[in-house]
Short mmCIF file of C-alpha atoms and ligand atoms in Angstrom, two decimals:
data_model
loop_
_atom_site.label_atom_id
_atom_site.label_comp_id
_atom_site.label_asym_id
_atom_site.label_seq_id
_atom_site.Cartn_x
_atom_site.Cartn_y
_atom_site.Cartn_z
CA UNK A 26 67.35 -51.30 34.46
CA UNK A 27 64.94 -54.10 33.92
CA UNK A 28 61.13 -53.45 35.38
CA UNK A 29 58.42 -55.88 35.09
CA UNK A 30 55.48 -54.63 34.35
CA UNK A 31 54.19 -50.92 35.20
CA UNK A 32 56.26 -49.26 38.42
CA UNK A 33 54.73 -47.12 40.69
CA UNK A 34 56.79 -44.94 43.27
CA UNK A 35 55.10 -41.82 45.59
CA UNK A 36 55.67 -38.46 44.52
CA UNK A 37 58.66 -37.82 47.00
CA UNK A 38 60.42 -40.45 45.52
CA UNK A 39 60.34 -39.06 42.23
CA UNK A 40 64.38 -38.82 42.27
CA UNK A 41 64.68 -41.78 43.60
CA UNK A 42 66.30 -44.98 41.63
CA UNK A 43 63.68 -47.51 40.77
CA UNK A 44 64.78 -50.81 42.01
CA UNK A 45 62.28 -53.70 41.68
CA UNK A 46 62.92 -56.17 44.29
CA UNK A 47 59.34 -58.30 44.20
CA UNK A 48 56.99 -58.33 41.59
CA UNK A 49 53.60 -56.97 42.49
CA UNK A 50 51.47 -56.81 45.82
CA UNK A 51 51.26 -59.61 48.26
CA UNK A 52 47.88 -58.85 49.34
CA UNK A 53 46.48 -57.70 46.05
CA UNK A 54 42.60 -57.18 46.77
CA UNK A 55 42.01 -53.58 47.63
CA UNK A 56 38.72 -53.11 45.82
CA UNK A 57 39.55 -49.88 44.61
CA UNK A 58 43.45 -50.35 43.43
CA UNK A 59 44.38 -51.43 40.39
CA UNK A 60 48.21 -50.54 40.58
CA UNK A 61 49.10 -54.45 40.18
CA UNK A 62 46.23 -56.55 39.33
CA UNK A 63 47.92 -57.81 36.14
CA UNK A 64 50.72 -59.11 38.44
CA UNK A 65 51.19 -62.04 40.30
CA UNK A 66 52.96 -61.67 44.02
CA UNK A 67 56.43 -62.74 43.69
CA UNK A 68 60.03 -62.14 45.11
CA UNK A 69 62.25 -61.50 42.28
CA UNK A 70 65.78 -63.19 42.00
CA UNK A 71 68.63 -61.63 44.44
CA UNK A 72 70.98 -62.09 41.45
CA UNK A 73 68.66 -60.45 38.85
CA UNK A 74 68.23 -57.85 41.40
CA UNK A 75 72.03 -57.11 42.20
CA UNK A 76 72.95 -57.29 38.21
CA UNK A 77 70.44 -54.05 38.33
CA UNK A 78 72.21 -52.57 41.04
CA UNK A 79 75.94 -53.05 39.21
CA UNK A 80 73.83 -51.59 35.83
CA UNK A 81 72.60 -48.21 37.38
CA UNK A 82 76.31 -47.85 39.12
CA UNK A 83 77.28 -48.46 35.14
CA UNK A 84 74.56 -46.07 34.03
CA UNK A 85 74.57 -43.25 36.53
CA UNK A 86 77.37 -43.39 38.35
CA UNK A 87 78.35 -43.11 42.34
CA UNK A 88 76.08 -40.24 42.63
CA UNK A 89 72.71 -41.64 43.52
CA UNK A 90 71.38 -40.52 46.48
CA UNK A 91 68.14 -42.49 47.02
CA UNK A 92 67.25 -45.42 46.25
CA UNK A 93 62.99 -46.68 46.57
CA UNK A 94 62.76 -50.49 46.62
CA UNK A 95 59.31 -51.43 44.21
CA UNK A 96 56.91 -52.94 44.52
CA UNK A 97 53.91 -52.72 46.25
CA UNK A 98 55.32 -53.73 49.87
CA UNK A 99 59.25 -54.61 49.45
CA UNK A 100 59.46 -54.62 53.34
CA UNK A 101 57.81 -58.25 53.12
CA UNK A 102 61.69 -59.63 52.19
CA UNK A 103 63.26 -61.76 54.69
CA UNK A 104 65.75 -59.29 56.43
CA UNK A 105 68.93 -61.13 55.37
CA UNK A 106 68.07 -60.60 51.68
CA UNK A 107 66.87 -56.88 52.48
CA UNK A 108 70.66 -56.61 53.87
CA UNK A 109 72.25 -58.03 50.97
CA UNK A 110 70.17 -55.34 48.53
CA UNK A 111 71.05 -52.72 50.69
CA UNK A 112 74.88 -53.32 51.47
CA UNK A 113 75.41 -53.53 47.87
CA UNK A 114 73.61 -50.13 47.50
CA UNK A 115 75.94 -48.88 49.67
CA UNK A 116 78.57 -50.25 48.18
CA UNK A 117 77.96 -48.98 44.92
CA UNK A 118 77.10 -45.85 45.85
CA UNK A 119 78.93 -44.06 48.75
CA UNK A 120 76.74 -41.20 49.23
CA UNK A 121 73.33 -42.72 49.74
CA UNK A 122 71.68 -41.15 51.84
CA UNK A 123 67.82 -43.04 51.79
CA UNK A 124 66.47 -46.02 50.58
CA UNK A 125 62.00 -46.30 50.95
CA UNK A 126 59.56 -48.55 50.52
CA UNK A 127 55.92 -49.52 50.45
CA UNK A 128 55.05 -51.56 53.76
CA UNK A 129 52.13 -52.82 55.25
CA UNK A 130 51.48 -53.28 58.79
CA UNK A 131 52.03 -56.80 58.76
CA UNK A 132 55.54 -56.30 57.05
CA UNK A 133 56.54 -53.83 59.74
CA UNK A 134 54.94 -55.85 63.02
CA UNK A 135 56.64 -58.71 61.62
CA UNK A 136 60.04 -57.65 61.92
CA UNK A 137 61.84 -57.22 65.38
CA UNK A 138 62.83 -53.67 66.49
CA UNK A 139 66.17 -54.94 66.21
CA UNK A 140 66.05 -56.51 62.63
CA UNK A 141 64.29 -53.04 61.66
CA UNK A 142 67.06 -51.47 63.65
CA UNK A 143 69.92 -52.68 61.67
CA UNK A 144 68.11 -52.26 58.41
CA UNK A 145 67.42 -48.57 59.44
CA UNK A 146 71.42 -48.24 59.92
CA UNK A 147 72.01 -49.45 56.14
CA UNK A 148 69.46 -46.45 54.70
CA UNK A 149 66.55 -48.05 54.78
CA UNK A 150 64.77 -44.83 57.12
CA UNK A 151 61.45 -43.97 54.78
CA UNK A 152 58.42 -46.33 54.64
CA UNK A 153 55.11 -45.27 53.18
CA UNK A 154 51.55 -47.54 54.75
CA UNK A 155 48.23 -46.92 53.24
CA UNK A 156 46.00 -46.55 55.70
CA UNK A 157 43.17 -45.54 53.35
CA UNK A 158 40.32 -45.21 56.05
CA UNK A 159 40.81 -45.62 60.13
CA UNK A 160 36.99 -47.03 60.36
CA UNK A 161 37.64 -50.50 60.26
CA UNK A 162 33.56 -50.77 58.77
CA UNK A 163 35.19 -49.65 55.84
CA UNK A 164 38.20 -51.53 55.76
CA UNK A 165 36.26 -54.29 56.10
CA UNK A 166 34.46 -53.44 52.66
CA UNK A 167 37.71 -52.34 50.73
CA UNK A 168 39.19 -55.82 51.77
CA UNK A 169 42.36 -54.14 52.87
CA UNK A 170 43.30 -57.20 55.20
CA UNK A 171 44.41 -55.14 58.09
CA UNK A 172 42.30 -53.10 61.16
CA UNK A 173 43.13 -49.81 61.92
CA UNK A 174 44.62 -50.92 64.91
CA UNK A 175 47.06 -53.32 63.19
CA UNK A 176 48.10 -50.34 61.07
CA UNK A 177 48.29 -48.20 64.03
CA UNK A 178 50.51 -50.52 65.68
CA UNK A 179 52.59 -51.13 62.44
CA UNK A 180 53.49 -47.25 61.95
CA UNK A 181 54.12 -47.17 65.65
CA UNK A 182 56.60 -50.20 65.23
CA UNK A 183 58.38 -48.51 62.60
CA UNK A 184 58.64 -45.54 63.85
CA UNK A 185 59.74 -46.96 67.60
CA UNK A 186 63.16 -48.23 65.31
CA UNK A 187 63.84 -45.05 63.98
CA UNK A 188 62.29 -45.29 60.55
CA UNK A 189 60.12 -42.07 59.03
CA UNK A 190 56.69 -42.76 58.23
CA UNK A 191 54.91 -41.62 55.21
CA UNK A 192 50.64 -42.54 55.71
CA UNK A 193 48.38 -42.03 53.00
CA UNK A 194 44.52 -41.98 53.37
CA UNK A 195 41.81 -41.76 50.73
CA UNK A 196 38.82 -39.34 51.20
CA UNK A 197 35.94 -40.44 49.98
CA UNK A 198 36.23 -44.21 50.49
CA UNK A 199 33.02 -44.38 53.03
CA UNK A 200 31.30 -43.33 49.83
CA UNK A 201 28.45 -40.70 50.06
CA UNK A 202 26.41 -42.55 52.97
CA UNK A 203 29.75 -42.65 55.14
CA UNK A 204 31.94 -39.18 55.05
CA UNK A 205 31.80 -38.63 58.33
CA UNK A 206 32.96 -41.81 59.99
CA UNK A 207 35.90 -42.04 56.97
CA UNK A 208 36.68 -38.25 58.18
CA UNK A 209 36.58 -39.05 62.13
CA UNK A 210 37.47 -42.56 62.42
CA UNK A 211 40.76 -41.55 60.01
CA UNK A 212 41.44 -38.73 62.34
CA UNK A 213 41.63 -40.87 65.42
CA UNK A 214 44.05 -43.53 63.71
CA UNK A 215 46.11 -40.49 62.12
CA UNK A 216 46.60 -39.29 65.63
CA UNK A 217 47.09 -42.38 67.20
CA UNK A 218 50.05 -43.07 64.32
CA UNK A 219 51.14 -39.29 64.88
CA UNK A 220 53.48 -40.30 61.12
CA UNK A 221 56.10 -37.80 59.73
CA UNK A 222 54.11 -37.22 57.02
CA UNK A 223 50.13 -37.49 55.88
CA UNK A 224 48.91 -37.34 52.50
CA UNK A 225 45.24 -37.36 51.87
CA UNK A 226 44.12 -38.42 48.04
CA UNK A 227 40.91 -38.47 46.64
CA UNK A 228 39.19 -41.74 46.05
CA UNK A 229 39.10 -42.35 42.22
CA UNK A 230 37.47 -45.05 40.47
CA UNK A 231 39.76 -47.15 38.49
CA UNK A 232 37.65 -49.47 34.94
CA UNK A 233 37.75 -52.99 36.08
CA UNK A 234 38.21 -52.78 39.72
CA UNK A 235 35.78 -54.38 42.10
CA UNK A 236 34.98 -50.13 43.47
CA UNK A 237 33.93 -49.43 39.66
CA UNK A 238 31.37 -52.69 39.78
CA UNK A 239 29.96 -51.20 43.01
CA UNK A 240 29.63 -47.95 41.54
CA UNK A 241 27.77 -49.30 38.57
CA UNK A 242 25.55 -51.13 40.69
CA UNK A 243 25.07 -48.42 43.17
CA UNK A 244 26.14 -49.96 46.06
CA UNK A 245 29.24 -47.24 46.27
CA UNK A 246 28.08 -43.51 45.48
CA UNK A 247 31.04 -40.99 44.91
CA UNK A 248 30.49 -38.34 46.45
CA UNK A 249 30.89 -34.91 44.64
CA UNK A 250 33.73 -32.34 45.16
CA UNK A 251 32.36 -30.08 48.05
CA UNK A 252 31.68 -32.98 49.39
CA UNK A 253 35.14 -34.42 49.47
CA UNK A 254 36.32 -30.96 50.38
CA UNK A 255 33.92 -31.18 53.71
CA UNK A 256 35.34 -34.74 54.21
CA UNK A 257 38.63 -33.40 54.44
CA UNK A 258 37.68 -30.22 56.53
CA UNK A 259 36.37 -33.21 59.22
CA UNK A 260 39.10 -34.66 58.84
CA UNK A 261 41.93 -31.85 59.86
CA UNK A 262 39.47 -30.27 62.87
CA UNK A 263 39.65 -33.62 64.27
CA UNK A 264 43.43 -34.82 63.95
CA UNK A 265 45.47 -34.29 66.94
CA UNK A 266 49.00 -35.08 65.61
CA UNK A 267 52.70 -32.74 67.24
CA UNK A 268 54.82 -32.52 64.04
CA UNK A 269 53.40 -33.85 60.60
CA UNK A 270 53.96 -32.35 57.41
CA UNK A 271 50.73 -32.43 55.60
CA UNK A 272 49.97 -33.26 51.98
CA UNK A 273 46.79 -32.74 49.98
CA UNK A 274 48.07 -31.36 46.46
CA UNK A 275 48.17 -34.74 44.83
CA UNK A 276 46.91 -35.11 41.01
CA UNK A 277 43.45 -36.62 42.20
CA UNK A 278 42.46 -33.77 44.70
CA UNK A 279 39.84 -31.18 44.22
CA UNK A 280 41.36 -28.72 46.57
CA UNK A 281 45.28 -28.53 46.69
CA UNK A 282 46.64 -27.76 50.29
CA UNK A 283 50.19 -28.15 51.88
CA UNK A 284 51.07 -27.46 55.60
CA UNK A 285 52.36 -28.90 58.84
CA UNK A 286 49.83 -29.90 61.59
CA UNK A 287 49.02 -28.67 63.75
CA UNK A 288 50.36 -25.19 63.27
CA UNK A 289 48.67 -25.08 59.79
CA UNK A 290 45.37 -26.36 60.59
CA UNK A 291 43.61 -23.27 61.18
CA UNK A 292 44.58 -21.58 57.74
CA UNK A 293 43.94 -24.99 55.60
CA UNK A 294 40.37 -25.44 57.27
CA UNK A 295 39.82 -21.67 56.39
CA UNK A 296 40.95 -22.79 52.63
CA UNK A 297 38.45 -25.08 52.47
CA UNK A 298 35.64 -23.50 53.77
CA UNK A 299 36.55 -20.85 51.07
CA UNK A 300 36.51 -23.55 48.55
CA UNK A 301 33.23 -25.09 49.56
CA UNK A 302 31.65 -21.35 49.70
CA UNK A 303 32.80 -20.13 46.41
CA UNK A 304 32.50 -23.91 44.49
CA UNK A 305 36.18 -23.38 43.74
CA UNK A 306 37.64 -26.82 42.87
CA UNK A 307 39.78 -28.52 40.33
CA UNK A 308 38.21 -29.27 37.48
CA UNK A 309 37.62 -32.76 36.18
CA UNK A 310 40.07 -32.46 33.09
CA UNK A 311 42.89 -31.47 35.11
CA UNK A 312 42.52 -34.43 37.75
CA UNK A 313 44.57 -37.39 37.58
CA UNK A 314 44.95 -40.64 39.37
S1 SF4 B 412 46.19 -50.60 47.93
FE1 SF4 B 412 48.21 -51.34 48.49
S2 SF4 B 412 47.80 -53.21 49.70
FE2 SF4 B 412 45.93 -52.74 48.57
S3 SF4 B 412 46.07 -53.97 46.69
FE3 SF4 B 412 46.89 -51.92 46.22
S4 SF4 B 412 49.08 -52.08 46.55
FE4 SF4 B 412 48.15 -53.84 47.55
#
């Protein structure tokens, strides 16, 4: 398999065959991401892309099960040349079963419910939209080029065409001055999106990014571990979702927490408030990005 530059796939997908299909993110500007800053947005070559699928058939057989389309939001492919990747997937290997990728709200409004339709019934059923905050204030100041709404009605799209969503939101993103309206106005959007599945990671600030200038100048203060922890205690007393499995155990957290909302909420607000009474939290050393 050929890769250019680094990859990055979410946890669930860690079984997942790597395919690169574009290079980089088209938007590119979050001020806290670095994930592709040394790359420059482009669609790589349907040939040099179907040579990789005929290589992995060569190097690990008919087996492969799922398949996660990088980079940062695949879903921005023209849906002919999406069908062409994903028919000779399923070509080459009989039993897949899933095929995800990154999207972004414009990706997924973008697409007709019957384009999305038909690329649902060749695998492609798992998308994953960073949401990172639901007050658009902040979105605003992270420069992530959509509103809440837009992402609200992006999930909803997908989802309406029979795709699972996958949302990720960053606590700690409103910075010390703005916990609460990250933790509420993220709540509302969550439960407006009501997604198959919610992770919540913890803001971390990456050398060279526009987030670490901020930080340095003190325009962005990070807030400290029971405060993150009381961020994300907001955050699940105010999300009204029916049937979400709930993530929180990523590398970056301070308090790892699992569950499905809502019938887990109780017990994982309880966890917290244990955390933030007893200063139990993960130590610096053992976090990761
Ligand atoms: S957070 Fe996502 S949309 Fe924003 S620059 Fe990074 S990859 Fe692109």
């Amino acid at each position: 398999m050929r890769y250019v530059g680094n990859i990055f796939r979410p946890p669930s997908e860690a079984d997942s065959l790597l395919l690169q299909t574009t290079i980089g993110c088209s938007h590119n500007r979050c001020t806290f991401c670095a994930m592709y800053r040394d790359k420059q947005f482009r669609v790589r070559r349907l040939e040099d892309v179907l040579e990789d699928i005929t290589t992995a058939r060569d190097e690990y057989g008919p087996d492969v099960r799922r398949v996660f389309l990088c980079d940062g939001n695949a879903l921005i492919l023209p849906t002919p040349h999406l069908l062409r990747i994903l028919t000779t997937l399923e070509q080459s290997f009989p039993d897949l079963q899933r095929v995800g990728v990154y999207a972004n709200a414009r990706d997924l409004v973008s697409k007709p419910i019957e384009e999305l339709k038909e690329l649902v019934g060749h695998r492609l059923s798992q998308f994953y939209l960073g949401l990172e905050s639901g007050s658009d204030a902040i979105l605003k100041q992270i420069d992530k080029g959509a509103t809440a709404d837009e992402m609200v009605a992006g999930v909803r799209h997908g989802m309406s065409a029979g795709m699972k969503s996958s949302v990720i939101f960053l606590l700690g993103l409103g910075g010390r001055k703005h916990w609460r309206e990250n933790a509420i106005e993220s709540a509302r959007a969550v439960s407006q999106m009501n997604p198959n599945y919610l992770s919540a990671l913890t803001v971390t600030v990456v050398p060279g990014t526009p987030l670490a200038r901020q930080l340095k100048s003190g325009e962005f203060e990070l807030p400290e571990p029971a405060e993150f922890a009381a961020e994300l205690r907001l955050f699940l007393e105010q999300v009204d979702v029916k049937a979400t499995v709930f993530r929180s155990n990523h590398a970056s957290n301070y308090v790892p927490l699992e569950g499905r909302l809502p019938k887990d909420k109780e017990r994982m607000v309880a966890e917290l408030t244990e955390a933030i009474k007893h200063h139990r939290f993960k130590p610096e050393y053992m976090r990761g990005l």
